[in-house]
CSV table of N, CA and C in Angstrom, one decimal:
chain,number,residue,atom,x,y,z
A,1,MET,N,60.4,45.9,34.8
A,1,MET,CA,61.8,46.0,34.3
A,1,MET,C,61.9,47.3,33.6
A,2,ASN,N,63.0,48.0,33.8
A,2,ASN,CA,63.2,49.3,33.1
A,2,ASN,C,64.4,49.1,32.2
A,3,LEU,N,64.1,49.3,30.9
A,3,LEU,CA,65.1,49.1,29.9
A,3,LEU,C,65.8,50.4,29.5
A,4,GLY,N,65.6,51.4,30.2
A,4,GLY,CA,66.2,52.7,29.9
A,4,GLY,C,65.6,53.5,28.8
A,5,PHE,N,64.5,53.1,28.3
A,5,PHE,CA,63.9,53.9,27.2
A,5,PHE,C,63.3,55.2,27.8
A,6,LEU,N,62.8,55.2,29.0
A,6,LEU,CA,62.3,56.3,29.7
A,6,LEU,C,62.7,56.2,31.2
A,7,PRO,N,62.8,57.3,31.9
A,7,PRO,CA,63.1,57.1,33.3
A,7,PRO,C,62.0,56.3,34.0
A,8,SER,N,62.5,55.5,35.0
A,8,SER,CA,61.5,54.8,35.8
A,8,SER,C,60.8,55.7,36.8
A,9,SER,N,59.8,55.2,37.4
A,9,SER,CA,59.1,56.0,38.4
A,9,SER,C,59.9,56.4,39.5
A,10,SER,N,60.9,55.5,39.9
A,10,SER,CA,61.8,55.8,41.0
A,10,SER,C,62.9,56.7,40.6
A,11,GLY,N,63.1,56.8,39.3
A,11,GLY,CA,64.2,57.7,38.8
A,11,GLY,C,63.8,59.1,38.6
A,12,GLY,N,62.6,59.5,39.0
A,12,GLY,CA,62.2,60.9,38.8
A,12,GLY,C,61.7,61.1,37.4
A,13,GLY,N,60.6,61.8,37.3
A,13,GLY,CA,60.1,62.2,36.0
A,13,GLY,C,59.3,61.1,35.3
A,14,GLY,N,59.4,59.9,35.7
A,14,GLY,CA,58.6,58.8,35.0
A,14,GLY,C,57.3,58.7,35.7
A,15,ARG,N,56.4,57.8,35.2
A,15,ARG,CA,55.1,57.6,35.7
A,15,ARG,C,55.0,56.1,36.0
A,16,SER,N,54.4,55.8,37.1
A,16,SER,CA,54.3,54.4,37.5
A,16,SER,C,53.0,53.8,36.9
A,17,PHE,N,52.9,52.5,36.9
A,17,PHE,CA,51.6,51.8,36.5
A,17,PHE,C,50.5,52.2,37.4
A,18,GLU,N,50.8,52.3,38.7
A,18,GLU,CA,49.8,52.7,39.7
A,18,GLU,C,49.3,54.1,39.5
A,19,ALA,N,50.1,55.0,39.0
A,19,ALA,CA,49.6,56.4,38.6
A,19,ALA,C,48.6,56.3,37.5
A,20,HIS,N,48.8,55.4,36.5
A,20,HIS,CA,47.9,55.3,35.4
A,20,HIS,C,46.5,54.8,36.0
A,21,LEU,N,46.6,53.8,36.9
A,21,LEU,CA,45.4,53.3,37.5
A,21,LEU,C,44.6,54.4,38.3
A,22,ALA,N,45.4,55.2,39.0
A,22,ALA,CA,44.7,56.2,39.8
A,22,ALA,C,43.9,57.2,39.1
A,23,GLY,N,44.2,57.4,37.8
A,23,GLY,CA,43.4,58.3,37.0
A,23,GLY,C,42.2,57.7,36.3
A,24,LEU,N,41.9,56.4,36.6
A,24,LEU,CA,40.8,55.7,35.9
A,24,LEU,C,39.7,55.5,36.8
A,25,GLN,N,38.5,55.4,36.2
A,25,GLN,CA,37.2,55.1,36.9
A,25,GLN,C,37.0,53.6,36.8
A,26,GLU,N,36.2,53.0,37.6
A,26,GLU,CA,35.8,51.6,37.5
A,26,GLU,C,34.8,51.6,36.3
A,27,PRO,N,34.7,50.5,35.5
A,27,PRO,CA,35.5,49.3,35.6
A,27,PRO,C,36.8,49.4,34.9
A,28,ALA,N,37.1,50.5,34.3
A,28,ALA,CA,38.4,50.6,33.5
A,28,ALA,C,39.6,50.3,34.3
A,29,LYS,N,39.6,50.7,35.6
A,29,LYS,CA,40.7,50.5,36.5
A,29,LYS,C,41.0,49.0,36.7
A,30,SER,N,39.9,48.3,37.0
A,30,SER,CA,40.0,46.8,37.2
A,30,SER,C,40.4,46.1,35.9
A,31,ILE,N,39.9,46.6,34.8
A,31,ILE,CA,40.2,46.0,33.5
A,31,ILE,C,41.7,46.2,33.2
A,32,MET,N,42.2,47.4,33.4
A,32,MET,CA,43.6,47.6,33.1
A,32,MET,C,44.5,46.7,34.0
A,33,ALA,N,44.2,46.6,35.3
A,33,ALA,CA,45.0,45.7,36.1
A,33,ALA,C,44.9,44.3,35.7
A,34,ASP,N,43.7,43.8,35.2
A,34,ASP,CA,43.5,42.5,34.7
A,34,ASP,C,44.3,42.3,33.4
A,35,LEU,N,44.3,43.2,32.5
A,35,LEU,CA,45.0,43.1,31.3
A,35,LEU,C,46.5,43.1,31.5
A,36,ARG,N,47.0,43.8,32.6
A,36,ARG,CA,48.4,43.8,32.9
A,36,ARG,C,48.8,42.4,33.4
A,37,ARG,N,48.0,41.8,34.3
A,37,ARG,CA,48.3,40.4,34.8
A,37,ARG,C,48.3,39.5,33.6
A,38,PHE,N,47.3,39.6,32.7
A,38,PHE,CA,47.2,38.7,31.5
A,38,PHE,C,48.5,38.8,30.7
A,39,ALA,N,48.8,40.1,30.3
A,39,ALA,CA,50.0,40.3,29.4
A,39,ALA,C,51.3,39.7,30.0
A,40,LEU,N,51.5,39.9,31.3
A,40,LEU,CA,52.7,39.5,32.0
A,40,LEU,C,52.7,37.9,32.1
A,41,SER,N,51.5,37.3,32.1
A,41,SER,CA,51.4,35.9,32.2
A,41,SER,C,51.7,35.1,30.9
A,42,LEU,N,51.8,35.9,29.8
A,42,LEU,CA,52.0,35.2,28.5
A,42,LEU,C,53.3,34.5,28.4
A,43,GLY,N,54.3,35.0,29.1
A,43,GLY,CA,55.6,34.3,29.0
A,43,GLY,C,56.7,35.1,29.8
A,44,ALA,N,57.8,34.5,30.0
A,44,ALA,CA,58.9,35.1,30.7
A,44,ALA,C,59.6,36.2,29.9
A,45,SER,N,59.3,36.2,28.6
A,45,SER,CA,59.9,37.2,27.7
A,45,SER,C,59.2,38.5,27.6
A,46,VAL,N,58.0,38.6,28.3
A,46,VAL,CA,57.2,39.8,28.2
A,46,VAL,C,57.9,40.9,29.1
A,47,ILE,N,58.0,42.1,28.5
A,47,ILE,CA,58.6,43.3,29.1
A,47,ILE,C,57.5,44.4,29.1
A,48,GLU,N,57.4,45.0,30.3
A,48,GLU,CA,56.4,46.1,30.5
A,48,GLU,C,57.2,47.4,30.5
A,49,GLU,N,56.8,48.4,29.8
A,49,GLU,CA,57.4,49.7,29.8
A,49,GLU,C,56.3,50.7,30.0
A,50,VAL,N,56.4,51.3,31.2
A,50,VAL,CA,55.4,52.3,31.6
A,50,VAL,C,55.8,53.7,31.0
A,51,ARG,N,55.0,54.3,30.2
A,51,ARG,CA,55.3,55.6,29.6
A,51,ARG,C,54.3,56.6,30.1
A,52,PRO,N,54.6,57.9,29.8
A,52,PRO,CA,53.8,58.9,30.4
A,52,PRO,C,52.3,58.8,30.1
A,53,HIS,N,51.9,58.4,28.9
A,53,HIS,CA,50.5,58.3,28.5
A,53,HIS,C,50.0,57.0,28.2
A,54,ARG,N,50.8,56.0,28.4
A,54,ARG,CA,50.4,54.6,28.1
A,54,ARG,C,51.3,53.6,28.7
A,55,VAL,N,50.9,52.3,28.6
A,55,VAL,CA,51.8,51.2,29.0
A,55,VAL,C,52.0,50.3,27.8
A,56,VAL,N,53.2,49.9,27.5
A,56,VAL,CA,53.5,49.1,26.4
A,56,VAL,C,54.1,47.8,26.8
A,57,TYR,N,53.7,46.7,26.1
A,57,TYR,CA,54.2,45.4,26.4
A,57,TYR,C,54.9,44.9,25.1
A,58,ALA,N,56.1,44.3,25.4
A,58,ALA,CA,56.9,43.8,24.2
A,58,ALA,C,57.4,42.4,24.6
A,59,LYS,N,57.9,41.8,23.5
A,59,LYS,CA,58.5,40.5,23.6
A,59,LYS,C,60.0,40.5,23.5
A,60,THR,N,60.7,40.1,24.5
A,60,THR,CA,62.1,40.0,24.5
A,60,THR,C,62.8,41.4,24.5
A,61,LEU,N,64.1,41.3,24.7
A,61,LEU,CA,64.9,42.6,24.7
A,61,LEU,C,65.0,43.3,23.3
A,62,THR,N,64.6,42.6,22.3
A,62,THR,CA,64.6,43.3,21.0
A,62,THR,C,63.4,44.2,20.9
A,63,PHE,N,62.6,44.2,22.0
A,63,PHE,CA,61.5,45.1,22.1
A,63,PHE,C,60.5,45.1,21.0
A,64,ARG,N,60.0,43.9,20.7
A,64,ARG,CA,58.9,43.7,19.7
A,64,ARG,C,57.6,44.0,20.3
A,65,THR,N,57.1,45.2,20.2
A,65,THR,CA,55.9,45.6,20.8
A,65,THR,C,54.7,44.8,20.2
A,66,PHE,N,53.9,44.2,21.1
A,66,PHE,CA,52.6,43.6,20.7
A,66,PHE,C,51.4,44.2,21.3
A,67,LEU,N,51.5,45.0,22.4
A,67,LEU,CA,50.4,45.5,23.1
A,67,LEU,C,50.7,46.9,23.6
A,68,ASP,N,49.8,47.8,23.4
A,68,ASP,CA,49.9,49.2,23.8
A,68,ASP,C,48.5,49.6,24.5
A,69,ILE,N,48.5,50.0,25.7
A,69,ILE,CA,47.3,50.3,26.5
A,69,ILE,C,47.4,51.8,26.9
A,70,GLU,N,46.4,52.5,26.4
A,70,GLU,CA,46.3,53.9,26.7
A,70,GLU,C,45.0,54.1,27.6
A,71,PRO,N,45.2,54.5,28.9
A,71,PRO,CA,44.1,54.7,29.7
A,71,PRO,C,43.4,56.1,29.4
A,72,ALA,N,42.1,56.1,29.5
A,72,ALA,CA,41.3,57.3,29.2
A,72,ALA,C,40.1,57.5,30.1
A,73,VAL,N,40.3,57.7,31.4
A,73,VAL,CA,39.4,57.9,32.4
A,73,VAL,C,38.4,56.8,32.6
A,74,ASP,N,37.4,56.6,31.6
A,74,ASP,CA,36.4,55.6,31.8
A,74,ASP,C,36.5,54.4,30.8
A,75,HIS,N,37.6,54.4,30.0
A,75,HIS,CA,37.8,53.3,29.1
A,75,HIS,C,39.3,53.2,28.8
A,76,LEU,N,39.7,52.1,28.0
A,76,LEU,CA,41.0,51.9,27.6
A,76,LEU,C,41.1,51.8,26.1
A,77,VAL,N,42.1,52.4,25.5
A,77,VAL,CA,42.3,52.3,24.1
A,77,VAL,C,43.5,51.3,23.9
A,78,ILE,N,43.2,50.2,23.3
A,78,ILE,CA,44.3,49.1,23.2
A,78,ILE,C,44.6,49.0,21.7
A,79,GLU,N,45.9,48.9,21.5
A,79,GLU,CA,46.4,48.6,20.1
A,79,GLU,C,47.2,47.3,20.2
A,80,VAL,N,46.8,46.4,19.4
A,80,VAL,CA,47.4,45.1,19.3
A,80,VAL,C,48.2,44.9,18.0
A,81,ARG,N,49.4,44.5,18.0
A,81,ARG,CA,50.2,44.4,16.8
A,81,ARG,C,50.7,43.0,16.7
A,82,THR,N,50.5,42.4,15.5
A,82,THR,CA,50.9,41.0,15.2
A,82,THR,C,52.2,41.0,14.4
A,83,SER,N,52.6,42.1,13.8
A,83,SER,CA,53.9,42.1,13.1
A,83,SER,C,54.3,43.6,13.0
A,84,ARG,N,55.6,43.8,12.7
A,84,ARG,CA,56.1,45.1,12.6
A,84,ARG,C,55.7,45.8,11.3
A,85,GLN,N,55.3,45.0,10.3
A,85,GLN,CA,54.9,45.5,9.0
A,85,GLN,C,53.4,45.9,8.9
A,86,SER,N,52.6,45.2,9.7
A,86,SER,CA,51.2,45.5,9.6
A,86,SER,C,50.7,46.5,10.6
A,87,PRO,N,49.7,47.3,10.3
A,87,PRO,CA,49.2,48.3,11.2
A,87,PRO,C,48.6,47.6,12.4
A,88,PRO,N,48.6,48.3,13.6
A,88,PRO,CA,48.0,47.7,14.8
A,88,PRO,C,46.4,47.7,14.7
A,89,THR,N,45.8,46.7,15.4
A,89,THR,CA,44.4,46.7,15.5
A,89,THR,C,44.0,47.5,16.7
A,90,ARG,N,43.1,48.4,16.6
A,90,ARG,CA,42.7,49.3,17.7
A,90,ARG,C,41.4,48.8,18.3
A,91,ILE,N,41.4,48.7,19.6
A,91,ILE,CA,40.2,48.2,20.3
A,91,ILE,C,39.9,49.1,21.5
A,92,VAL,N,38.7,49.6,21.6
A,92,VAL,CA,38.2,50.4,22.7
A,92,VAL,C,37.5,49.5,23.7
A,93,VAL,N,38.0,49.5,24.9
A,93,VAL,CA,37.5,48.6,26.0
A,93,VAL,C,36.8,49.4,27.1
A,94,LYS,N,35.5,49.2,27.3
A,94,LYS,CA,34.8,49.9,28.4
A,94,LYS,C,34.2,48.8,29.4
A,95,MET,N,34.1,47.6,28.9
A,95,MET,CA,33.4,46.6,29.8
A,95,MET,C,34.3,45.4,29.8
A,96,GLN,N,34.2,44.5,30.9
A,96,GLN,CA,35.0,43.3,31.0
A,96,GLN,C,34.8,42.4,29.9
A,97,GLU,N,33.6,42.3,29.3
A,97,GLU,CA,33.4,41.4,28.2
A,97,GLU,C,34.3,41.8,27.0
A,98,GLU,N,34.4,43.1,26.8
A,98,GLU,CA,35.3,43.5,25.7
A,98,GLU,C,36.7,43.2,26.0
A,99,ALA,N,37.1,43.3,27.2
A,99,ALA,CA,38.5,42.9,27.6
A,99,ALA,C,38.8,41.4,27.3
A,100,GLU,N,37.8,40.6,27.6
A,100,GLU,CA,37.9,39.2,27.4
A,100,GLU,C,38.1,38.9,25.9
A,101,GLN,N,37.4,39.6,25.1
A,101,GLN,CA,37.6,39.5,23.6
A,101,GLN,C,39.0,40.0,23.2
A,102,ALA,N,39.4,41.1,23.8
A,102,ALA,CA,40.7,41.6,23.5
A,102,ALA,C,41.8,40.7,23.9
A,103,LYS,N,41.6,39.9,25.0
A,103,LYS,CA,42.7,39.0,25.4
A,103,LYS,C,43.0,37.9,24.3
A,104,ARG,N,42.0,37.5,23.6
A,104,ARG,CA,42.3,36.6,22.5
A,104,ARG,C,43.2,37.2,21.5
A,105,ALA,N,42.9,38.4,21.1
A,105,ALA,CA,43.8,39.1,20.1
A,105,ALA,C,45.2,39.4,20.7
A,106,ILE,N,45.3,39.7,22.0
A,106,ILE,CA,46.6,39.9,22.6
A,106,ILE,C,47.4,38.6,22.6
A,107,ALA,N,46.8,37.5,23.0
A,107,ALA,CA,47.5,36.2,23.0
A,107,ALA,C,48.0,35.9,21.6
A,108,GLU,N,47.2,36.1,20.6
A,108,GLU,CA,47.6,35.8,19.3
A,108,GLU,C,48.7,36.7,18.8
A,109,ALA,N,48.7,38.0,19.2
A,109,ALA,CA,49.7,38.9,18.8
A,109,ALA,C,51.0,38.5,19.5
A,110,TYR,N,51.0,38.1,20.7
A,110,TYR,CA,52.2,37.7,21.5
A,110,TYR,C,52.8,36.5,20.7
A,111,GLU,N,52.0,35.5,20.3
A,111,GLU,CA,52.5,34.4,19.6
A,111,GLU,C,53.1,34.7,18.2
A,112,LYS,N,52.5,35.7,17.5
A,112,LYS,CA,52.9,36.0,16.2
A,112,LYS,C,54.1,37.0,16.0
A,113,ILE,N,54.2,37.9,17.0
A,113,ILE,CA,55.2,39.0,16.9
A,113,ILE,C,56.6,38.4,16.8
A,114,ARG,N,57.4,38.9,15.9
A,114,ARG,CA,58.8,38.4,15.7
A,114,ARG,C,59.7,39.6,15.8
């Protein structure tokens, strides 16, 4: 879903999710695809916004950001936010086990963000 924050990949100038994947090595590529499926499965209110250097997930049209994933060749830098007032928790993910731990924090952030 494109909310008009940045041009979509079909609108020229934007970057697609697949373009982010193309720049990653395994296992980071598989982990990023898995985290995307996980984030989108949290609820119908999840919105994905693909940006030039990262992918952001938010809750509802008020765009309450709860997850930010920045791909970095062989790992992912994830920021999880549980409220607008508190600073995000930063998690570096290189292995699937770390991603599984991050999923717990992501699910909690999705539930708590207002």
